[in-house]
């Protein structure tokens, strides 16, 4: 016993040091087999032509056999059906990770898992997260690239808008009267019933909700002072419900009025028959999400094939069936390939839609960061 | 006598192989406490693009952050004080029960469960009872007694305080019970024999003996509430009124980007607040234990 004594502190140090080393090291980055052999060409391909045509791309993707997607909730813009359709059509297994993650989570997952076979292959991002991380994307032009409006894509295909919609008010017509304007929501009939999809300093949809309220009250998408004032009034009237609406809160009746993208609100109608969607006339705020391929995609060919699928007529119509407006909406309408039934089911919108610019968003963010918490906290 | 220097190096204690048994504990502390703390402290001084910066600390002056800190401190202090006082009174009441009695066993084990009943489960229980669609709210509204619609539950200074007290009081009861049970009946008898009143006994004998334990419990409750996250996060999703919620927001926001290190600066701010509270406790405890031989 005695003889060992002087070494005891060393043992402690050694043990701690060992634990530190083990704890600090992440698992060794393994090189993905698919990426290094068949994918060598796919990883740098900027169109299907680079690989020798669509058939070669399909063959390369099938060889990889897997696609990793992240943050795609099945009830969001019909992603559940899209993932299934893609898997069935090409026989590729789609790993859908963290369906409820945020856009920021997608980027951090890609950085954290870089070089590992489980890293995300493709991203579906909010515009601000996308524009801050363009260096992580691989440019790629899908076959239908030319029919996408120039304002809704990067000229090199580094990022492309995928689907969009308008900010809307969803409400349970069996619980509240139908609103005819946003100002109606201040009335006593909506006491404790109006929810916003998230905190606007965190969630993109809620952020757009404040911009919509700003437009409705004579403000702009950049200067959201009037929008924040509206929510302040809503809170003062006791109408603002500080609960994050989810399909569960909507079905259970906890959130009878929800401000959210029209395609998300529309999706609730299938579960709650009395759920209606209303887009305020004087405050039509549009927004698109962004699709991009990860530069470090472990399955580069499958990632590119996924894009081809999403921007094909089939893929675009699947988004439309989910109530979202696909980016090739107008081109497909002209070509007659648009799903007419699904298009007719979209909520009625009148007036010119406002699509906020980057400058608008930056200005609005700065104001919200300083003022939102005090308005509703 | 040859081993005397070695003994002195180990604080004069009789050295033995037992120290080896503590190695897992040190390893645990290093991995789960020291390294995360270092990550927070270093991250607080690193800019968005790397390099040393003080801008994260300057961001702590934003009104949203200072308000959140103020709310957190007030919420923690109020629930700690109320929880400590109520919990201490309950602990005394329980201690007067028959030793080993069923009631006492029941209450202590119940409190053991309730003290850990935080997080999403607790938030859900309150939502089901008090929220706009909660059972009690519906009953009260239909009886014409409530017109608030249950929205007070989401307010940090109303609903959150009540919810926090739910786990603060049982926790105080558990940590304070051994102290009140340590009060010997002989001390009271001695006071009475010498002609002292009940008031005098409490003021001159019991209170000084209980004070260090009470302050210790108060401190524990403060830090318990100050660091609680899950309960508040499950209940409040708008406006981030508390500092832990504000920190969470900097890591998940998809609107305001690049705030991760500001979040670490806020975490550092929390560490500083707890350090101040701890220092105050040490000073108080030293004063309180002056007339106590322990």
XYZ file of C-alpha atoms in Angstrom:
671
model
C 0.000 0.000 0.000
C 2.549 2.510 1.096
C 4.867 1.884 -1.784
C 2.152 2.729 -4.271
C 1.208 5.942 -2.570
C 3.456 8.395 -4.439
C 2.082 7.171 -7.714
C -1.562 7.678 -6.824
C -1.741 11.291 -8.032
C -0.135 10.200 -11.261
C -2.700 7.485 -11.677
C -5.417 10.102 -11.242
C -3.807 12.395 -13.761
C -3.330 9.580 -16.232
C -6.895 8.387 -15.874
C -8.299 11.879 -16.291
C -6.057 12.542 -19.270
C -7.130 9.287 -20.907
C -10.778 10.126 -20.405
C -10.215 13.603 -21.826
C -8.569 12.244 -24.939
C -11.269 9.651 -25.452
C -14.023 12.163 -24.746
C -12.579 14.886 -26.938
C -12.058 12.743 -30.001
C -14.973 12.249 -32.302
C -15.168 8.894 -34.075
C -12.614 8.754 -36.871
C -13.950 10.105 -40.110
C -14.486 7.206 -42.438
C -14.356 7.748 -46.167
C -17.576 6.870 -47.834
C -17.272 4.024 -50.323
C -19.964 5.281 -52.658
C -18.469 8.726 -52.857
C -14.970 7.646 -53.758
C -15.715 5.249 -56.581
C -18.803 5.912 -58.648
C -19.395 9.293 -57.082
C -16.079 10.843 -58.053
C -17.667 12.266 -61.152
C -21.033 12.930 -59.554
C -19.578 15.094 -56.807
C -18.407 17.682 -59.321
C -21.190 17.298 -61.881
C -23.107 20.537 -62.415
C -25.761 18.924 -64.600
C -26.910 15.464 -65.663
C -25.053 16.040 -68.956
C -21.704 16.039 -67.112
C -22.339 12.436 -66.189
C -23.409 11.393 -69.647
C -27.125 11.949 -69.363
C -30.036 11.177 -67.109
C -29.673 7.377 -67.441
C -26.086 7.480 -66.201
C -27.150 9.674 -63.258
C -29.921 7.234 -62.348
C -27.484 4.319 -62.588
C -24.913 6.094 -60.389
C -27.590 7.013 -57.846
C -28.931 3.456 -57.750
C -25.399 2.198 -57.145
C -25.151 4.505 -54.110
C -28.539 3.192 -53.079
C -29.118 5.701 -50.266
C -30.056 9.348 -49.836
C -29.783 11.279 -46.571
C -32.318 14.044 -46.074
C -32.805 16.111 -42.936
C -35.493 18.342 -41.416
C -38.322 17.273 -43.748
C -41.523 16.801 -41.689
C -43.873 14.380 -43.498
C -46.807 16.797 -43.134
C -44.801 19.787 -44.421
C -45.539 20.568 -48.076
C -46.308 16.882 -48.691
C -42.734 15.690 -48.009
C -43.974 12.361 -46.684
C -45.436 11.470 -50.096
C -42.464 12.961 -51.980
C -39.941 10.840 -50.075
C -42.022 7.726 -50.705
C -42.500 8.484 -54.407
C -38.762 9.067 -54.916
C -37.831 5.876 -53.089
C -40.349 3.809 -55.026
C -39.445 5.238 -58.418
C -35.682 4.701 -58.181
C -35.382 2.014 -55.521
C -33.258 4.294 -53.364
C -33.515 4.167 -49.582
C -34.201 7.629 -48.147
C -32.932 8.215 -44.608
C -34.992 11.053 -43.195
C -33.234 12.426 -40.104
C -34.634 14.847 -37.480
C -37.871 15.763 -39.287
C -38.572 18.635 -36.882
C -35.114 20.247 -36.990
C -34.649 23.878 -38.021
C -32.713 25.168 -41.013
C -29.836 26.110 -38.706
C -29.787 22.519 -37.416
C -29.391 21.243 -40.996
C -26.232 23.273 -41.518
C -24.755 22.317 -38.156
C -25.520 18.616 -38.830
C -23.685 18.870 -42.154
C -20.665 20.445 -40.448
C -20.689 17.989 -37.568
C -21.068 14.870 -39.719
C -18.756 16.037 -42.510
C -17.002 13.073 -44.153
C -19.287 10.506 -42.535
C -21.774 8.348 -44.437
C -24.670 9.758 -42.353
C -24.137 13.399 -43.337
C -27.065 15.125 -45.086
C -26.915 15.024 -48.900
C -29.380 17.819 -49.584
C -30.801 20.820 -47.745
C -34.225 22.432 -47.611
C -33.517 25.816 -46.052
C -35.011 29.142 -45.094
C -33.620 31.945 -47.230
C -31.535 33.639 -44.551
C -29.783 30.432 -43.493
C -29.219 29.547 -47.165
C -27.702 32.881 -48.128
C -25.328 32.735 -45.149
C -23.999 29.292 -46.098
C -23.649 29.256 -49.895
C -20.042 28.029 -49.592
C -21.396 24.683 -48.388
C -23.444 24.055 -51.529
C -22.512 22.298 -54.779
C -23.828 24.113 -57.887
C -26.106 21.945 -60.008
C -28.578 22.716 -62.787
C -31.540 20.362 -63.101
C -32.948 19.495 -66.537
C -35.827 21.942 -66.030
C -33.532 24.731 -64.800
C -34.489 27.137 -67.596
C -38.177 27.092 -66.708
C -37.500 28.381 -63.174
C -37.948 32.184 -62.906
C -34.556 33.932 -62.814
C -35.353 35.785 -59.587
C -35.942 32.516 -57.765
C -32.589 30.823 -58.418
C -28.860 31.384 -58.374
C -27.598 31.714 -61.964
C -25.140 28.823 -61.413
C -27.658 26.661 -59.595
C -25.831 26.936 -56.260
C -29.247 27.313 -54.689
C -32.731 27.235 -56.189
C -36.071 28.159 -54.652
C -38.211 25.060 -54.417
C -41.694 25.806 -53.152
C -43.340 28.759 -51.546
C -46.575 30.129 -50.321
C -48.231 33.077 -48.703
C -48.556 33.982 -45.068
C -52.044 33.061 -43.910
C -54.367 32.837 -40.961
C -55.683 29.353 -40.330
C -58.743 29.106 -38.077
C -61.206 26.578 -36.792
C -64.515 27.840 -38.160
C -66.414 25.867 -35.517
C -64.719 27.824 -32.715
C -64.204 31.364 -34.046
C -65.948 33.624 -36.585
C -64.276 33.930 -39.996
C -61.836 36.881 -40.008
C -62.095 39.325 -42.917
C -58.898 41.209 -42.082
C -56.009 40.916 -39.650
C -57.504 43.708 -37.539
C -60.481 41.412 -36.831
C -58.174 39.282 -34.704
C -58.125 42.082 -32.100
C -61.831 41.527 -31.389
C -63.005 39.847 -28.173
C -64.182 36.770 -30.105
C -60.522 35.784 -30.487
C -59.566 36.183 -26.835
C -56.630 33.901 -25.995
C -56.902 32.152 -29.341
C -54.385 33.673 -31.775
C -51.065 31.819 -32.109
C -48.014 32.479 -34.266
C -45.959 29.545 -35.560
C -42.938 30.054 -33.333
C -40.907 32.944 -32.009
C -40.146 35.344 -34.884
C -36.577 35.813 -33.663
C -36.085 32.070 -34.157
C -38.522 30.625 -36.696
C -38.745 31.785 -40.305
C -42.509 31.279 -40.585
C -43.183 33.412 -37.491
C -40.805 36.061 -38.815
C -42.890 36.235 -42.006
C -46.008 36.453 -39.810
C -44.732 39.693 -38.294
C -43.927 41.003 -41.783
C -47.500 40.186 -42.867
C -48.905 42.044 -39.862
C -46.688 44.959 -40.780
C -48.057 45.066 -44.348
C -51.634 44.827 -43.068
C -51.071 47.861 -40.852
C -49.471 50.095 -43.456
C -45.838 49.145 -42.788
C -43.425 47.353 -45.088
C -41.613 44.007 -45.038
C -38.430 45.848 -44.042
C -39.818 48.275 -41.471
C -41.768 45.947 -39.186
C -42.450 48.511 -36.450
C -46.179 48.392 -37.259
C -46.142 44.585 -37.264
C -44.625 44.447 -33.780
C -47.144 47.072 -32.663
C -49.949 44.860 -33.936
C -48.747 41.942 -31.819
C -48.360 44.311 -28.854
C -52.049 45.254 -29.253
C -52.958 41.605 -29.698
C -51.159 40.814 -26.448
C -52.747 43.782 -24.637
C -56.196 42.625 -25.769
C -55.442 39.225 -24.244
C -55.810 37.577 -27.652
C -52.201 36.527 -28.242
C -51.658 32.894 -27.302
C -47.941 32.312 -26.655
C -48.034 28.634 -27.631
C -46.138 27.018 -30.507
C -48.855 25.548 -32.707
C -48.303 21.995 -33.932
C -50.683 19.602 -35.683
C -51.368 18.196 -32.197
C -52.376 21.548 -30.670
C -54.576 22.246 -33.679
C -56.371 18.901 -33.511
C -56.853 19.200 -29.743
C -58.242 22.711 -30.116
C -55.531 24.419 -28.059
C -54.658 26.797 -30.912
C -57.891 27.744 -32.734
C -56.219 30.512 -34.816
C -52.731 30.044 -36.299
C -50.639 32.402 -38.417
C -48.512 30.255 -40.697
C -47.669 29.545 -44.358
C -50.845 28.769 -46.294
C -49.620 25.311 -47.344
C -49.017 24.335 -43.719
C -52.416 25.643 -42.669
C -54.038 23.927 -45.658
C -52.517 20.609 -44.628
C -54.451 20.785 -41.345
C -57.801 20.773 -43.142
C -57.435 17.052 -43.776
C -57.371 16.405 -40.013
C -59.730 19.138 -38.793
C -62.656 19.385 -41.211
C -63.648 22.849 -40.007
C -60.121 24.257 -40.460
C -60.113 27.151 -42.971
C -57.281 29.178 -44.487
C -57.462 32.937 -44.990
C -54.876 35.116 -46.760
C -55.460 38.782 -45.817
C -56.160 40.857 -48.896
C -53.962 43.851 -48.245
C -51.099 41.847 -46.795
C -50.061 39.127 -49.196
C -46.577 38.141 -48.129
C -44.855 35.490 -50.197
C -41.848 33.427 -49.304
C -39.908 30.585 -50.855
C -37.731 27.919 -49.351
C -34.375 27.017 -50.877
C -33.082 23.698 -52.176
C -29.360 22.988 -52.270
C -26.965 20.057 -52.572
C -24.320 19.620 -49.903
C -20.785 20.044 -51.237
C -19.746 17.165 -48.963
C -22.692 14.915 -49.823
C -21.816 11.284 -49.105
C -24.168 10.266 -51.945
C -23.530 12.922 -54.605
C -25.346 11.151 -57.433
C -28.443 10.402 -55.338
C -28.451 14.018 -54.162
C -28.486 15.216 -57.774
C -31.155 12.724 -58.768
C -33.302 13.954 -55.844
C -33.063 17.492 -57.255
C -33.999 16.250 -60.735
C -37.001 14.531 -59.197
C -38.110 17.555 -57.149
C -37.990 19.893 -60.148
C -39.620 17.407 -62.538
C -43.330 17.811 -63.288
C -44.080 14.920 -60.917
C -42.122 16.388 -58.025
C -43.560 19.873 -58.520
C -47.112 18.525 -58.602
C -46.479 16.618 -55.368
C -45.588 19.889 -53.611
C -48.685 21.438 -55.159
C -50.796 18.622 -53.734
C -49.400 19.567 -50.331
C -50.794 23.067 -50.811
C -47.448 24.701 -51.617
C -46.762 26.707 -54.765
C -43.947 24.974 -56.662
C -41.364 27.259 -58.229
C -42.228 26.107 -61.819
C -45.957 26.850 -61.239
C -46.346 29.344 -64.099
C -44.214 27.401 -66.601
C -46.159 24.219 -65.915
C -49.474 26.061 -66.143
C -48.486 27.285 -69.603
C -47.267 23.831 -70.636
C -50.440 22.241 -69.291
C -48.614 19.830 -66.987
C -49.881 21.432 -63.781
C -52.206 19.366 -61.576
C -55.383 21.423 -62.118
C -57.341 19.999 -59.188
C -54.553 20.705 -56.745
C -54.031 24.204 -58.164
C -57.730 25.001 -57.769
C -57.619 23.941 -54.139
C -55.047 26.613 -53.227
C -56.395 29.391 -50.979
C -57.704 32.421 -52.842
C -55.223 35.281 -53.016
C -55.948 38.742 -54.333
C -53.538 41.647 -54.558
C -49.877 41.822 -55.484
C -47.726 39.558 -53.339
C -44.755 41.117 -51.562
C -41.612 38.993 -51.553
C -39.142 40.455 -49.038
C -35.615 41.168 -50.256
C -32.494 40.309 -48.277
C -32.184 43.962 -47.238
C -35.796 43.935 -45.973
C -35.143 40.823 -43.925
C -31.896 42.148 -42.430
C -33.579 45.373 -41.368
C -36.581 43.551 -39.921
C -34.342 41.088 -38.033
C -32.373 43.859 -36.356
C -35.597 45.494 -35.195
C -37.110 42.227 -33.957
C -33.976 41.203 -32.065
C -34.202 44.426 -30.054
C -37.974 44.756 -29.685
C -39.824 41.465 -29.947
C -39.159 40.157 -26.458
C -40.489 43.359 -24.912
C -43.573 43.370 -27.135
C -44.889 39.965 -26.106
C -42.675 38.814 -23.192
C 8.848 8.144 9.158
C 10.280 8.093 5.681
C 6.933 8.692 4.145
C 6.217 11.881 6.035
C 6.730 14.260 3.072
C 4.321 12.241 0.986
C 1.738 12.399 3.735
C 2.101 16.154 3.968
C 1.578 16.465 0.226
C -1.733 14.697 0.606
C -2.925 17.146 3.224
C -1.622 15.169 6.192
C -4.154 12.419 5.661
C -3.280 8.817 5.884
C -2.758 7.864 2.278
C -4.322 4.731 0.944
C -5.401 3.136 -2.292
C -8.883 4.492 -1.664
C -8.009 7.557 -3.714
C -8.048 5.335 -6.772
C -11.736 4.782 -6.222
C -12.368 8.487 -6.791
C -10.749 8.434 -10.208
C -14.049 7.828 -12.047
C -15.508 10.813 -10.204
C -12.654 13.086 -11.266
C -12.965 11.822 -14.817
C -16.699 12.507 -14.704
C -16.183 16.014 -13.352
C -13.610 16.733 -16.029
C -15.735 15.541 -18.914
C -19.104 16.893 -17.814
C -18.151 19.984 -15.834
C -14.659 21.315 -16.500
C -14.550 20.864 -20.271
C -18.035 22.332 -20.910
C -17.160 25.275 -18.664
C -13.970 25.873 -20.629
C -15.909 25.665 -23.902
C -18.306 28.317 -22.581
C -15.600 30.602 -21.188
C -13.412 30.428 -24.302
C -16.375 30.604 -26.698
C -17.596 33.789 -25.005
C -14.467 35.560 -26.272
C -14.371 34.116 -29.801
C -15.895 36.052 -32.703
C -18.115 34.654 -35.441
C -15.128 34.214 -37.771
C -12.656 33.176 -35.045
C -10.215 35.373 -33.179
C -10.472 37.140 -29.850
C -13.303 39.620 -29.429
C -15.263 41.399 -26.733
C -18.308 41.916 -28.945
C -20.093 38.869 -27.464
C -19.812 40.412 -24.022
C -20.966 43.765 -25.363
C -24.030 41.992 -26.809
C -25.007 41.185 -23.203
C -26.015 44.840 -22.873
C -28.878 44.411 -25.369
C -32.238 45.115 -23.730
C -33.538 41.622 -24.586
C -30.633 40.014 -22.699
C -30.670 42.328 -19.691
C -34.440 41.887 -19.361
C -34.081 38.114 -19.571
C -31.361 38.184 -16.896
C -33.520 40.366 -14.650
C -36.519 38.057 -15.110
C -34.364 34.995 -14.369
C -32.923 36.510 -11.197
C -36.313 37.715 -9.927
C -38.027 34.418 -10.747
C -35.253 32.421 -9.045
C -35.093 34.685 -5.994
C -38.852 34.822 -5.433
C -39.435 31.098 -5.915
C -36.346 30.293 -3.808
C -37.487 32.525 -0.944
C -41.121 31.440 -1.053
C -40.119 27.816 -1.555
C -37.597 27.956 1.298
C -40.007 29.533 3.782
C -42.947 27.287 2.944
C -40.714 24.224 2.635
C -39.048 24.954 5.992
C -42.394 25.345 7.764
C -43.612 22.105 6.222
C -40.380 20.361 7.191
C -40.879 21.476 10.801
C -44.474 20.283 10.735
C -43.372 16.913 9.401
C -40.562 16.644 11.980
C -43.071 16.941 14.823
C -44.810 13.804 13.546
C -44.221 10.444 15.141
C -40.735 9.193 14.128
C -41.072 6.358 11.633
C -44.816 7.051 11.315
C -46.717 6.349 8.114
C -47.585 10.001 7.471
C -43.970 11.075 7.701
C -42.748 8.293 5.455
C -45.463 9.103 2.955
C -44.725 12.821 2.872
C -40.956 12.453 2.568
C -41.189 9.947 -0.257
C -43.872 12.010 -1.980
C -41.624 15.074 -1.804
C -38.731 13.032 -3.143
C -40.794 12.354 -6.232
C -42.255 15.868 -6.577
C -38.867 17.564 -6.196
C -37.750 15.775 -9.363
C -41.050 16.211 -11.176
C -39.944 19.016 -13.460
C -39.630 19.453 -17.173
C -42.112 18.614 -19.861
C -44.263 16.334 -17.693
C -44.837 19.103 -15.142
C -45.512 21.692 -17.852
C -48.051 19.327 -19.393
C -49.780 18.778 -16.061
C -50.205 22.529 -15.652
C -51.317 22.974 -19.266
C -53.970 20.301 -18.846
C -55.231 22.016 -15.714
C -54.773 25.776 -16.102
C -54.242 26.631 -19.795
C -56.881 28.166 -22.046
C -58.281 24.706 -22.807
C -57.351 23.323 -19.370
C -59.878 21.519 -17.265
C -59.963 23.947 -14.332
C -60.103 26.984 -16.606
C -63.100 25.503 -18.410
C -64.884 24.754 -15.160
C -64.162 28.228 -13.745
C -65.105 29.969 -16.985
C -68.404 28.135 -17.243
C -69.089 29.108 -13.620
C -68.302 32.731 -14.524
C -65.353 32.936 -12.130
C -62.524 33.259 -14.660
C -62.305 35.598 -17.622
C -58.562 35.580 -18.216
C -58.747 32.571 -20.535
C -55.826 30.913 -18.778
C -53.218 33.097 -20.460
C -51.578 33.981 -17.134
C -50.021 30.513 -17.162
C -47.582 31.574 -19.899
C -46.443 34.711 -18.048
C -43.042 34.384 -16.429
C -44.072 36.270 -13.276
C -47.359 34.415 -12.751
C -47.607 30.979 -14.306
C -43.900 30.153 -14.321
C -43.517 31.157 -10.671
C -46.347 28.866 -9.664
C -44.961 25.999 -11.738
C -41.448 26.461 -10.301
C -42.803 26.494 -6.732
C -44.260 23.098 -7.477
C -40.807 21.546 -7.415
C -39.070 24.116 -5.167
C -41.165 23.467 -2.019
C -40.715 19.654 -1.937
C -36.991 20.066 -2.613
C -36.661 22.420 0.359
C -38.581 20.009 2.566
C -36.174 17.206 1.711
C -32.963 19.155 2.219
C -34.187 20.952 5.347
C -35.833 18.041 7.149
C -32.575 16.545 8.547
C -31.711 19.935 10.079
C -35.001 20.342 11.985
C -34.886 16.727 13.049
C -31.462 17.485 14.528
C -33.026 19.888 17.046
C -32.744 18.087 20.369
C -35.738 18.253 22.777
C -33.203 18.729 25.619
C -32.294 22.191 24.240
C -35.880 23.284 24.544
C -36.162 21.790 28.021
C -32.967 23.583 29.030
C -34.397 26.876 27.807
C -37.606 26.300 29.748
C -35.739 25.263 32.882
C -33.828 28.526 32.733
C -37.095 30.454 32.391
C -37.007 31.139 28.648
C -40.140 31.505 26.580
C -40.903 29.680 23.319
C -40.071 32.855 21.423
C -36.730 33.101 23.183
C -35.975 29.458 22.364
C -36.614 30.022 18.673
C -34.722 33.307 18.560
C -31.684 32.352 20.631
C -31.363 28.602 20.123
C -33.205 27.055 17.181
C -32.884 29.848 14.631
C -29.090 30.203 14.881
C -28.692 26.425 14.622
C -31.016 26.156 11.631
C -29.814 29.270 9.830
C -26.844 27.778 7.930
C -29.006 24.881 6.671
C -31.772 27.306 5.737
C -29.431 29.537 3.786
C -27.895 26.492 2.160
C -31.345 25.334 1.076
C -32.190 28.826 -0.166
C -29.058 28.848 -2.289
C -29.789 25.413 -3.680
C -33.302 26.516 -4.605
C -32.016 29.667 -6.267
C -29.564 27.823 -8.494
C -32.153 25.121 -9.127
C -34.603 27.680 -10.515
C -31.916 29.775 -12.196
C -30.697 26.868 -14.299
C -34.062 25.188 -14.959
C -34.754 25.035 -18.693
C -37.078 22.231 -19.758
C -40.127 23.327 -17.741
C -39.958 26.886 -19.015
C -39.166 25.822 -22.577
C -42.133 23.472 -22.665
C -44.450 26.162 -21.345
C -43.227 29.421 -22.926
C -42.353 29.554 -26.607
C -42.679 33.266 -27.242
C -40.425 36.133 -26.266
C -37.821 34.068 -24.350
C -38.367 35.835 -21.012
C -35.651 33.855 -19.192
C -31.913 33.683 -19.773
C -31.735 29.891 -20.352
C -34.454 30.251 -23.025
C -32.573 33.165 -24.571
C -29.415 31.023 -24.725
C -31.329 28.161 -26.343
C -32.605 30.610 -28.959
C -29.109 31.637 -30.040
C -28.311 28.034 -30.975
C -31.477 27.131 -32.881
C -32.598 30.383 -34.485
C -33.006 30.228 -38.242
C -33.703 33.947 -38.452
C -30.897 35.650 -36.549
C -27.730 33.735 -37.353
C -24.210 33.534 -35.958
C -25.242 34.133 -32.343
C -23.759 30.934 -30.881
C -20.914 32.682 -29.122
C -23.225 35.350 -27.754
C -25.105 32.406 -26.224
C -21.873 31.271 -24.624
C -21.318 34.781 -23.286
C -24.810 34.606 -21.718
C -23.908 31.239 -20.186
C -20.776 32.851 -18.765
C -23.012 35.568 -17.315
C -25.044 32.832 -15.563
C -21.843 31.287 -14.192
C -20.886 34.700 -12.790
C -24.307 35.151 -11.133
C -24.063 31.730 -9.477
C -20.493 32.513 -8.377
C -21.693 35.728 -6.728
C -24.486 33.869 -4.933
C -22.033 31.200 -3.769
C -19.622 33.809 -2.421
C -22.434 35.515 -0.538
C -23.358 32.131 0.928
C -19.809 31.447 2.093
C -19.662 34.820 3.852
C -23.089 34.360 5.462
C -22.290 30.821 6.475
C -19.058 31.920 8.150
C -20.985 34.485 10.198
C -23.733 32.026 11.009
C -21.356 29.296 12.128
C -19.383 31.589 14.418
C -21.432 30.503 17.412
C -21.753 26.931 16.252
C -19.303 24.166 16.897
C -19.815 21.624 14.210
